[in-house]
GROMACS .gro file of C-alpha atoms in nm:
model
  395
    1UNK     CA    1   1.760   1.112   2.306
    2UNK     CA    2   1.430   0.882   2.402
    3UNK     CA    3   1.237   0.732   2.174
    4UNK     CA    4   0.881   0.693   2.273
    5UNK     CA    5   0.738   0.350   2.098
    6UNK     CA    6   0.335   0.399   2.085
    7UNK     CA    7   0.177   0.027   2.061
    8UNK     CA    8   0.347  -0.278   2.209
    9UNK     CA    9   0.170  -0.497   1.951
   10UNK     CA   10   0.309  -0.686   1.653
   11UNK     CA   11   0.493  -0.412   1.502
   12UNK     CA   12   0.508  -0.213   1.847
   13UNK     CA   13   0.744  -0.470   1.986
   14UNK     CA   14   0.947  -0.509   1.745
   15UNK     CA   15   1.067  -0.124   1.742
   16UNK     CA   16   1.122  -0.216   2.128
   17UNK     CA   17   1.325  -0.515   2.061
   18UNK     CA   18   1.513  -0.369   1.804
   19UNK     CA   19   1.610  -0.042   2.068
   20UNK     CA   20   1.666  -0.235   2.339
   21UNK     CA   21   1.872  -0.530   2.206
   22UNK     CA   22   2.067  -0.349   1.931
   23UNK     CA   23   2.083   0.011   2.112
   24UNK     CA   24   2.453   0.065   2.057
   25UNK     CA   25   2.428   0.017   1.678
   26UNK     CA   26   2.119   0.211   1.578
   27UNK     CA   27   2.260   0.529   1.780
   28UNK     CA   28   2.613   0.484   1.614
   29UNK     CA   29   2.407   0.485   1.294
   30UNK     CA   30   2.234   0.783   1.401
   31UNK     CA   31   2.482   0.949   1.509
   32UNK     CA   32   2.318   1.011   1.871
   33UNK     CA   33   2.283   0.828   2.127
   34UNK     CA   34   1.930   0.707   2.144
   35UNK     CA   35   1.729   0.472   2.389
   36UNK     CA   36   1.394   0.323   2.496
   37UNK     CA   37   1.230   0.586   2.696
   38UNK     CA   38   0.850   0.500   2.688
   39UNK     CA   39   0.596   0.198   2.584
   40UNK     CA   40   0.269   0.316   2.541
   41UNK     CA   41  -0.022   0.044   2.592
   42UNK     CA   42  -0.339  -0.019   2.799
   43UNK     CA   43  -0.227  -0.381   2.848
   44UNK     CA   44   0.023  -0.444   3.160
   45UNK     CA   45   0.373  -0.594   3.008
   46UNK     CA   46   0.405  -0.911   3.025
   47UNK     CA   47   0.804  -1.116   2.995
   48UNK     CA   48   0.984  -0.802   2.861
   49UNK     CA   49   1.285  -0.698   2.974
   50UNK     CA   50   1.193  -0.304   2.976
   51UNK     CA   51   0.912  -0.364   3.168
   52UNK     CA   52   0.947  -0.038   3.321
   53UNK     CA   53   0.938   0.184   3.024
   54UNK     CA   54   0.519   0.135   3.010
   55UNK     CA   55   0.323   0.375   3.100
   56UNK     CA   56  -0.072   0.426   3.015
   57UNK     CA   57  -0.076   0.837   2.987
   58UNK     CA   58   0.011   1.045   2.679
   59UNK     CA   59   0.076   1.295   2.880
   60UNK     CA   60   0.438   1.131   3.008
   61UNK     CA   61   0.562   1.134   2.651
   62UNK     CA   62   0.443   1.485   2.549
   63UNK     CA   63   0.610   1.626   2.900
   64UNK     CA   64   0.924   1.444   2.866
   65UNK     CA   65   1.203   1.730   2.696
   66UNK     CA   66   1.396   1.394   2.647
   67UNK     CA   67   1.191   1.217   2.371
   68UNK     CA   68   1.305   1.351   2.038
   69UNK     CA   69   1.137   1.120   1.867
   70UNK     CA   70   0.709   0.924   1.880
   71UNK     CA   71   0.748   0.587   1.685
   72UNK     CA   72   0.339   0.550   1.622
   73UNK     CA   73   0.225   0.157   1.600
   74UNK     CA   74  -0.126   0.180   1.738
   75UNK     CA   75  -0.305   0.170   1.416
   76UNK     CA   76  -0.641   0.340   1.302
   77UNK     CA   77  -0.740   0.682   1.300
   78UNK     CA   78  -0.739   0.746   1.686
   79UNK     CA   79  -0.638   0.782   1.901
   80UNK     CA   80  -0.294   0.762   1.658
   81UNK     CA   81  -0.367   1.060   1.487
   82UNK     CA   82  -0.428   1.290   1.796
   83UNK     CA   83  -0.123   1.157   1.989
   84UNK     CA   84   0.137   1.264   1.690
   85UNK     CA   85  -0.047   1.602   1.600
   86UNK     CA   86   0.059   1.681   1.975
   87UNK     CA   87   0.367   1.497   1.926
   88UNK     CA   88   0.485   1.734   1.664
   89UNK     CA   89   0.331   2.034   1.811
   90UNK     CA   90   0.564   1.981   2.069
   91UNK     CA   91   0.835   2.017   1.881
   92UNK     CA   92   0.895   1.596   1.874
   93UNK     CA   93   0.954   1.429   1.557
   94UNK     CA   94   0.724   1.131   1.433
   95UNK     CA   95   0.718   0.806   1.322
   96UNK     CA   96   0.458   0.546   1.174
   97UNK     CA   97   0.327   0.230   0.997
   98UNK     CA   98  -0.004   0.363   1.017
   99UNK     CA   99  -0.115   0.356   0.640
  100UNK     CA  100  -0.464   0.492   0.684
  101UNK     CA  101  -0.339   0.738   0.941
  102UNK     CA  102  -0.108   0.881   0.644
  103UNK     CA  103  -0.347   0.817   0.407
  104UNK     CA  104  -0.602   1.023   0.541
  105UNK     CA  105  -0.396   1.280   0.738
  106UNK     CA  106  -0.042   1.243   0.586
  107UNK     CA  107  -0.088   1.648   0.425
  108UNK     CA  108  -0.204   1.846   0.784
  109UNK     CA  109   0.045   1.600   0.965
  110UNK     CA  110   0.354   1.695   0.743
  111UNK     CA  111   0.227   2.068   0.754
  112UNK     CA  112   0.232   2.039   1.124
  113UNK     CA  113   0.556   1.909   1.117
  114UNK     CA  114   0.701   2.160   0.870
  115UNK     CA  115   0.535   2.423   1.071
  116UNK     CA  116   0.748   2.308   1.385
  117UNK     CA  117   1.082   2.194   1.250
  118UNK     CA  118   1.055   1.851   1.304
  119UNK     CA  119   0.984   1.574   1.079
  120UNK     CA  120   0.662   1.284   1.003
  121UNK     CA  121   0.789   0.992   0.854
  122UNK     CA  122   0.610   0.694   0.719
  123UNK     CA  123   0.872   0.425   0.566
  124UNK     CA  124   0.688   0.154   0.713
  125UNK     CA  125   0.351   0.265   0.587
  126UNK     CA  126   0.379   0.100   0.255
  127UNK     CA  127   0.572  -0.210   0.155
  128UNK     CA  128   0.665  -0.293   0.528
  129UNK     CA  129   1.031  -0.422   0.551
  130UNK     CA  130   1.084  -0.297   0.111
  131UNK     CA  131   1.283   0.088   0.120
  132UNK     CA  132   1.039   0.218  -0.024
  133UNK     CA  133   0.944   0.588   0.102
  134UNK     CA  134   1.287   0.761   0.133
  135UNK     CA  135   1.424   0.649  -0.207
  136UNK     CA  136   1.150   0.827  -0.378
  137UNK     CA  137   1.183   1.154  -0.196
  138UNK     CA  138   1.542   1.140  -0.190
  139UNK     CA  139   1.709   0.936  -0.515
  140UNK     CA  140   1.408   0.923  -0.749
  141UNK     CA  141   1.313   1.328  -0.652
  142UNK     CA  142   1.423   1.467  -0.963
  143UNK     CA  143   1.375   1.119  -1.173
  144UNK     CA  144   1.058   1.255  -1.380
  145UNK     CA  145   0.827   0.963  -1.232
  146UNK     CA  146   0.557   0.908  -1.439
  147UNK     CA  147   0.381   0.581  -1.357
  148UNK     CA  148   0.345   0.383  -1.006
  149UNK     CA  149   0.254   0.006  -1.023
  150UNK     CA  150   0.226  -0.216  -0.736
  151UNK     CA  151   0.153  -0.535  -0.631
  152UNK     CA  152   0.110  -0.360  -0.261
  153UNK     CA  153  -0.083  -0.664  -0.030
  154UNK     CA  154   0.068  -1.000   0.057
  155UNK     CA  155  -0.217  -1.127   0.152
  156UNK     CA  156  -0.436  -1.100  -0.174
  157UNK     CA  157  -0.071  -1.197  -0.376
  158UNK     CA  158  -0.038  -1.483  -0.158
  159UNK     CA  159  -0.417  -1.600  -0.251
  160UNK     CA  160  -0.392  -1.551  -0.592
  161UNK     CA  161  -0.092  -1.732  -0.589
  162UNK     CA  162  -0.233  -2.012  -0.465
  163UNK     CA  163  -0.505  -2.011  -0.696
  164UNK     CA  164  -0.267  -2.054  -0.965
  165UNK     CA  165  -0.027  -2.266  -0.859
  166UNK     CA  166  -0.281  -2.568  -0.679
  167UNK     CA  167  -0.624  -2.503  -0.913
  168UNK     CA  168  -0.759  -2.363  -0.579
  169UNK     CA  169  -1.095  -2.155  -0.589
  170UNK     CA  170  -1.090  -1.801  -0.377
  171UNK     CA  171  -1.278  -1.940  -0.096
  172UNK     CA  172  -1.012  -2.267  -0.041
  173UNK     CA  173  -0.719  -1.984  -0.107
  174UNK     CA  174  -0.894  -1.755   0.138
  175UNK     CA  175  -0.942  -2.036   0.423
  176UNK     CA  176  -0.598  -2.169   0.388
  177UNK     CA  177  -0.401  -1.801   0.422
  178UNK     CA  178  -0.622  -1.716   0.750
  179UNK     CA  179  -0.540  -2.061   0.924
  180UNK     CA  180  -0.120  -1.939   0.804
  181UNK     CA  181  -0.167  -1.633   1.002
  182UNK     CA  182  -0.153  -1.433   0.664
  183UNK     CA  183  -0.562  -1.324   0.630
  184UNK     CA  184  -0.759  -1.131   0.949
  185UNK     CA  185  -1.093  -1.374   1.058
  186UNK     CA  186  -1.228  -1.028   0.891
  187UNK     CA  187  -1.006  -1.026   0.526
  188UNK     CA  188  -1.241  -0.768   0.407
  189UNK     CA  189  -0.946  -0.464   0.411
  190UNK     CA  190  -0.725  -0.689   0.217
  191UNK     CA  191  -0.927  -0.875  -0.027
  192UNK     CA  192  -1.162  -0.580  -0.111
  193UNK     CA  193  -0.850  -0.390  -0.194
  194UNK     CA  194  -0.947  -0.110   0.055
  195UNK     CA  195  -0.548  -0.179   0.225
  196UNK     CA  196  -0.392  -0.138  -0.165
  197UNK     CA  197  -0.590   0.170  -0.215
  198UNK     CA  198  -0.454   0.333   0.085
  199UNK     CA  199  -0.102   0.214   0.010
  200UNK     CA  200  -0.164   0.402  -0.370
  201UNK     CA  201  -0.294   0.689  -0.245
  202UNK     CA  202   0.032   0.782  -0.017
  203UNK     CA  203   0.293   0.694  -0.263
  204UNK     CA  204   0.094   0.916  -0.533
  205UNK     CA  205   0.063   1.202  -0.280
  206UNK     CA  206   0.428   1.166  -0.203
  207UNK     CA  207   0.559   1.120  -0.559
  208UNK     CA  208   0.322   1.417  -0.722
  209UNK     CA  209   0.308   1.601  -0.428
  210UNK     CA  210  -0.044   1.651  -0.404
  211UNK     CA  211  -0.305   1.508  -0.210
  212UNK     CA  212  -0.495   1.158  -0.349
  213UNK     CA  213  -0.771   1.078  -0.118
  214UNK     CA  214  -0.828   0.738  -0.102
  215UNK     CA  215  -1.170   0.781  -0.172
  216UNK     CA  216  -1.117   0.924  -0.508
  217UNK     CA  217  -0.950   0.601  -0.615
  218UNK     CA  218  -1.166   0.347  -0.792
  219UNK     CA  219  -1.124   0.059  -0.604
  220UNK     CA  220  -1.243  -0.312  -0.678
  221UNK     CA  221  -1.028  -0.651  -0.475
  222UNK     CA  222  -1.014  -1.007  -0.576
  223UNK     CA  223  -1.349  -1.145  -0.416
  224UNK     CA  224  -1.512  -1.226  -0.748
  225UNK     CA  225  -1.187  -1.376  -0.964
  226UNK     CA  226  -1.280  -1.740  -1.027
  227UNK     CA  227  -1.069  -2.029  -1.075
  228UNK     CA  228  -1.219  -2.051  -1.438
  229UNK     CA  229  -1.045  -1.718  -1.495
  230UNK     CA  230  -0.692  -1.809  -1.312
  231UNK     CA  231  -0.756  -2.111  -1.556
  232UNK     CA  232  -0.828  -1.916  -1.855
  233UNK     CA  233  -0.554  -1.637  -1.786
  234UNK     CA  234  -0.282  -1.874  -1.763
  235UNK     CA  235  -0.411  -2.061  -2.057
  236UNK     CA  236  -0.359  -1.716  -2.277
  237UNK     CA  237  -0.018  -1.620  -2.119
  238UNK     CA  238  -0.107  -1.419  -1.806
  239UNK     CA  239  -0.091  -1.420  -1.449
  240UNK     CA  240  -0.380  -1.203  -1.198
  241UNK     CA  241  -0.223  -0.951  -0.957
  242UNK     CA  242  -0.441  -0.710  -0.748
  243UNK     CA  243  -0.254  -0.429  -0.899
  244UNK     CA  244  -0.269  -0.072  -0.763
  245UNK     CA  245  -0.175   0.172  -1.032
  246UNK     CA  246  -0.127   0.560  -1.040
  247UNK     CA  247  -0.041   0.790  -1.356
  248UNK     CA  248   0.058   1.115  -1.408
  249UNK     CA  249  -0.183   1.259  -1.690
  250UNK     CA  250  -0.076   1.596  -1.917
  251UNK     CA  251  -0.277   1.830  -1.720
  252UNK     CA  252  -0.140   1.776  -1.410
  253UNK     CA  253  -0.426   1.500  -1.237
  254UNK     CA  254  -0.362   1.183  -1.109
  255UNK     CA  255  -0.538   0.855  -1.268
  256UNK     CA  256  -0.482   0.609  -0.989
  257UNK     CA  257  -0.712   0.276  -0.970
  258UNK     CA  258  -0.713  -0.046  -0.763
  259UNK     CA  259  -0.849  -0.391  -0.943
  260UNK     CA  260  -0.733  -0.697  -1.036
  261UNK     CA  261  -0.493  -0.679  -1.348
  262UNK     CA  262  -0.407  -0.923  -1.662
  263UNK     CA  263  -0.017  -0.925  -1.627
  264UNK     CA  264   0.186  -1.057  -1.920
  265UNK     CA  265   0.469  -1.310  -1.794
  266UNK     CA  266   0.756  -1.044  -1.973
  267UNK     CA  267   0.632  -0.830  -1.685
  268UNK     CA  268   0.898  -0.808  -1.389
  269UNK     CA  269   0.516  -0.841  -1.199
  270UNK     CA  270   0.438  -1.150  -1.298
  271UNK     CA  271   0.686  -1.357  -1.095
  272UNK     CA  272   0.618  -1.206  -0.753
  273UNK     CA  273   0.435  -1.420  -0.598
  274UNK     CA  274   0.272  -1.549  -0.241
  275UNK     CA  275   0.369  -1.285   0.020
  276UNK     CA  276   0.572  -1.097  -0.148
  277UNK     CA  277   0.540  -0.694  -0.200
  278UNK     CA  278   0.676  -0.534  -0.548
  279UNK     CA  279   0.633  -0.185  -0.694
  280UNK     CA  280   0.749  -0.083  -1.032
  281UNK     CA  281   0.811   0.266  -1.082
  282UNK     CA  282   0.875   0.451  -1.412
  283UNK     CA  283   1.057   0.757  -1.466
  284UNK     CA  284   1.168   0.972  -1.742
  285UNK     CA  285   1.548   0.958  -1.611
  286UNK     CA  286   1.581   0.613  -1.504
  287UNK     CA  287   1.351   0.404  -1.648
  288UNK     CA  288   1.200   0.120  -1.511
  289UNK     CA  289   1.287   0.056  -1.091
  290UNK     CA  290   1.141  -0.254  -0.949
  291UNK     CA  291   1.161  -0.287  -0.531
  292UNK     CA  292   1.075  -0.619  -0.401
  293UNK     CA  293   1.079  -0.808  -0.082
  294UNK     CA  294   0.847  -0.922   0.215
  295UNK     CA  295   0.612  -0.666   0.266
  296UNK     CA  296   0.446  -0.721   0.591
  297UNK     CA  297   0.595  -0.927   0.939
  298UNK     CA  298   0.670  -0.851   1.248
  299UNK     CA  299   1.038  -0.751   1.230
  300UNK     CA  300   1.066  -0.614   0.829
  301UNK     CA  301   0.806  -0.351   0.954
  302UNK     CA  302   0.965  -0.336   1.248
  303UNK     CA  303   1.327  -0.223   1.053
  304UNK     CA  304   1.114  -0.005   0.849
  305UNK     CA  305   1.059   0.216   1.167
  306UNK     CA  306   1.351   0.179   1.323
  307UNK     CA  307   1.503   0.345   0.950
  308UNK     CA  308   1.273   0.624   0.998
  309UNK     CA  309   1.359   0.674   1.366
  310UNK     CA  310   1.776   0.683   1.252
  311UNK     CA  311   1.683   0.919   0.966
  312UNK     CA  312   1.515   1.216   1.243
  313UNK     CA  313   1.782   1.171   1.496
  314UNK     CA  314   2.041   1.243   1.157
  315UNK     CA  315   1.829   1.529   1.042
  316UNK     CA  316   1.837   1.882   1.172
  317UNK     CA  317   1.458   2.029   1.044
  318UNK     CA  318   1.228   1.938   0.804
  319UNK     CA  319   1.304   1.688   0.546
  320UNK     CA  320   1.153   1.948   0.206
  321UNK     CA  321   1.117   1.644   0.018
  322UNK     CA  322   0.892   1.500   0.244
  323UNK     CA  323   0.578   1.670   0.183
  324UNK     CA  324   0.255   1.734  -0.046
  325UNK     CA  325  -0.055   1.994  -0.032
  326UNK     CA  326  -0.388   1.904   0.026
  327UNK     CA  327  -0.674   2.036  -0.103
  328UNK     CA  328  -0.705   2.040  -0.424
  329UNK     CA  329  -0.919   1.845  -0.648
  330UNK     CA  330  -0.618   1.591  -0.831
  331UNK     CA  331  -0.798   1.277  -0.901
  332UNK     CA  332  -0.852   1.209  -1.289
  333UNK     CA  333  -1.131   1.177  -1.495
  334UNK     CA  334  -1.253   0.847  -1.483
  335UNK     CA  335  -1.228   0.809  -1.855
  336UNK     CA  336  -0.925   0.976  -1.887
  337UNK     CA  337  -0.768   0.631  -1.963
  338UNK     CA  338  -0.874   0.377  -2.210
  339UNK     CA  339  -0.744   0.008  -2.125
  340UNK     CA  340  -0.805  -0.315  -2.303
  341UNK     CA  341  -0.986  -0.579  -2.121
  342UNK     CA  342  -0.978  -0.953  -2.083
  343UNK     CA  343  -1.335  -1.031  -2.118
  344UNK     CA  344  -1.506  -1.358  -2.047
  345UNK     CA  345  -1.880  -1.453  -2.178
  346UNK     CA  346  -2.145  -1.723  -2.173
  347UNK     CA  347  -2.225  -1.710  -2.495
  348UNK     CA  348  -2.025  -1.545  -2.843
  349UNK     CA  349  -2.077  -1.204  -2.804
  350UNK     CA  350  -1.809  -1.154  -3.160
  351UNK     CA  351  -2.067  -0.920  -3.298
  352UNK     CA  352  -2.039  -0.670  -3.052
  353UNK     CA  353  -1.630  -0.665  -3.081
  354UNK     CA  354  -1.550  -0.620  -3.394
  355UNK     CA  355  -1.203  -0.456  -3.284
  356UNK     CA  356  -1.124  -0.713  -3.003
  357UNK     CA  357  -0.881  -1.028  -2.991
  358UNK     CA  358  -1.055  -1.362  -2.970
  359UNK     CA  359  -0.859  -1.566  -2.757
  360UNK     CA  360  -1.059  -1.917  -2.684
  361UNK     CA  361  -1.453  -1.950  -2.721
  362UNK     CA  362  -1.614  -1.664  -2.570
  363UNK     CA  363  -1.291  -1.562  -2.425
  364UNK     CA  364  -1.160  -1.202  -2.616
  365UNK     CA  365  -0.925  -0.887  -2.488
  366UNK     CA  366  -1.090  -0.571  -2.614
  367UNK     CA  367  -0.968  -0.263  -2.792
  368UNK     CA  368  -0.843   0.038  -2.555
  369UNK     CA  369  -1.186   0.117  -2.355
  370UNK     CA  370  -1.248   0.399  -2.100
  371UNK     CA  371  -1.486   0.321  -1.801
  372UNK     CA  372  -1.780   0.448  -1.972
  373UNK     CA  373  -1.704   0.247  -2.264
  374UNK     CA  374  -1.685  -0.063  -2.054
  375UNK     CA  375  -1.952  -0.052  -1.880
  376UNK     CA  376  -2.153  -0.008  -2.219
  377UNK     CA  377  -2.039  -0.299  -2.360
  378UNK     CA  378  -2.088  -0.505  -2.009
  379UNK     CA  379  -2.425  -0.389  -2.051
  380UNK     CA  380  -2.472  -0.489  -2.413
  381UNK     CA  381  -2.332  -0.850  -2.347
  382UNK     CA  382  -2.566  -0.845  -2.056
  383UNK     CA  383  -2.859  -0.841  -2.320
  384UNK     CA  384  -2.705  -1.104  -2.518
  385UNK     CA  385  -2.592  -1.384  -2.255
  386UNK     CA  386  -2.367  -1.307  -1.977
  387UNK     CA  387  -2.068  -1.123  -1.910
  388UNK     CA  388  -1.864  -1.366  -1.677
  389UNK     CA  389  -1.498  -1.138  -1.614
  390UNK     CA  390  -1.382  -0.883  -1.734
  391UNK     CA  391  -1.040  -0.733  -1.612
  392UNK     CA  392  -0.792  -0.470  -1.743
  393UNK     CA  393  -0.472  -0.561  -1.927
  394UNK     CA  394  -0.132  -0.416  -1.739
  395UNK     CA  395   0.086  -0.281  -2.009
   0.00000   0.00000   0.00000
């Protein structure tokens, strides 16, 4: 069977390396012999020893009855989405990393799959080189999860870090991770949380099995956490984490959000640090699950795909598992959860919490608040003084 690899970029060439130097082992572990048929990419190849897999037309891949199997690496919406619709229209499994392309189109791609016998994958999508994906369609199915909460961005995690560890401020932490490679000139996906939010969305769409939009997830990144707070946090016990968190309420809706979170240090959360990926998931049958590792790179993506491309050549049809419905309306209330707050002030502002926690001088941690509720009281203390912080407590 040939594997067509769309993208020779940083992930993109990986998948190639990995097929072409390790082909005999990753078809004895699927079971079939497998190959490098075709590189997609505009750009000529340059120092590559399967130089003359590239080719620059679709239409190669889709014509080919040899390729079993489209390993997607481009990135974006299109033309990523357009080339695996036809992919799996023709009867040709997919692959991706593509975490907005799943995000966005993850429910008509998996129908279109269904719908042809074939399967869309998307191990790589979240987590990069962490299993992720297939042990919560497959082991953790029928676990009863309940609660999703991950610490889904290395580059935001390695910031923060650094903001705690050397007394940095955001813009220093910032400067320093785009000169290591590990923040875009443009960090704005990252640090604005948009990336975590996409992340949340497909694990809650996978786990519930209905569609989460990421646009119906509240979504706020690190941008405006000060040192003063890293100070003050650490000062009371607690680390920051851009968290991105999903629930399964009574009546069926999902209450997913994306923000900056207080994290206690008896939180398995807490000690991840710099680049590191972690997601906690809770289920009725099994607890607590932590999965932790490097959650971006070149090559731990790279395997990520490579697992995905093993597990279609293994399967004959449709993984079941693999699939939610889109559609319906499934995102929460936003006040269908009430969470304390760390709240920072200019001024004391006791009068107004009664119920809350003083910590240091205008420093407090609220009673259990909804949205509405906080955004009340941020516009009481407004009236007062100043309302410096104020981020929700992960418990």
């Amino acid at each position: 069977m040939k594997i067509a690899v769309l993208g020779h970029g940083t992930v993109g060439s990986g998948v190639c390396e990995i097929l072409w130097n390790k082909k005999s082992e990753v078809s004895s572990a699927a079971g079939n012999p497998l190959e490098l048929g075709y590189v997609l990419d505009i750009k000529e190849p340059e120092g590559v020893p399967y130089s003359e897999k590239f080719k620059k037309d679709f239409s190669a891949v889709l014509s080919d009855p040899e390729v079993g199997i489209v390993a997607e690496c481009i990135g974006g919406l299109e033309p990523a989405y357009s080339y695996i619709k036809a992919a799996l229209e023709n009867g040709k499994s997919a692959v991706t990393s593509n975490k907005e392309l799943v995000a966005e189109k993850g429910a008509e791609l998996l129908s279109i799959a269904r719908a042809h016998n074939v399967n869309f994958l998307f191990e790589a999508s979240v987590g990069g080189g962490i299993p992720l994906i297939r042990p919560l369609y497959s082991a953790m199915n029928a676990a009863g999860i309940t609660e999703i909460a991950g610490i889904l961005n290395g580059t935001t995690n390695y910031i923060l870090t650094k903001m705690f560890r050397f007394g940095e401020d955001y813009s220093s932490a910032l400067s320093g991770a785009q000169k290591l490679g590990y923040a875009e000139r443009d960090p704005s996906a990252d640090v604005l949380g948009w990336d975590s939010c996409r992340k949340i969305s497909i694990l809650s769409s996978l786990v519930w099995g209905k569609t989460l939009k990421p646009s119906e997830i509240p979504t706020e990144g690190i941008d405006m956490i000060t040192a003063e707070d890293v100070k003050t946090a650490e000062q009371c016990g607690f680390s920051i984490k851009l968290l991105a968190r999903a629930k399964i309420l009574e009546n069926g809706k999902i209450f997913a959000k994306v923000s900056p979170a207080l994290v206690g240090s008896d939180s398995p959360l807490a000690a991840v640090n710099d680049v590191f990926n972690a997601v906690l998931v809770k289920a009725e049958t099994t607890g607590e699950v932590l999965f932790y590792g490097k959650g971006a790179g070149k090559m731990p993506t790279a395997s990520s795909v490579i697992a995905d491309i093993i597990e279609c050549a293994k399967t004959e049809g449709s993984i079941k598992s693999v699939f939610w419905e889109d559609g319906a309306q499934t995102a929460a209330e936003k006040d269908s959860v009430s969470e304390r707050y760390f709240i920072r002030t200019d001024s004391d502002v006791s009068a107004l919490l009664p119920d809350a926690e003083k910590l240091f001088d205008f420093v407090y941690i609220t009673s259990p608040l909804s949205a509405s509720e906080i955004s009340v009281l941020e516009e009481k203390i407004n009236e007062h003084g100043k309302l410096l912080s104020k981020i929700p407590l992960f418990e």
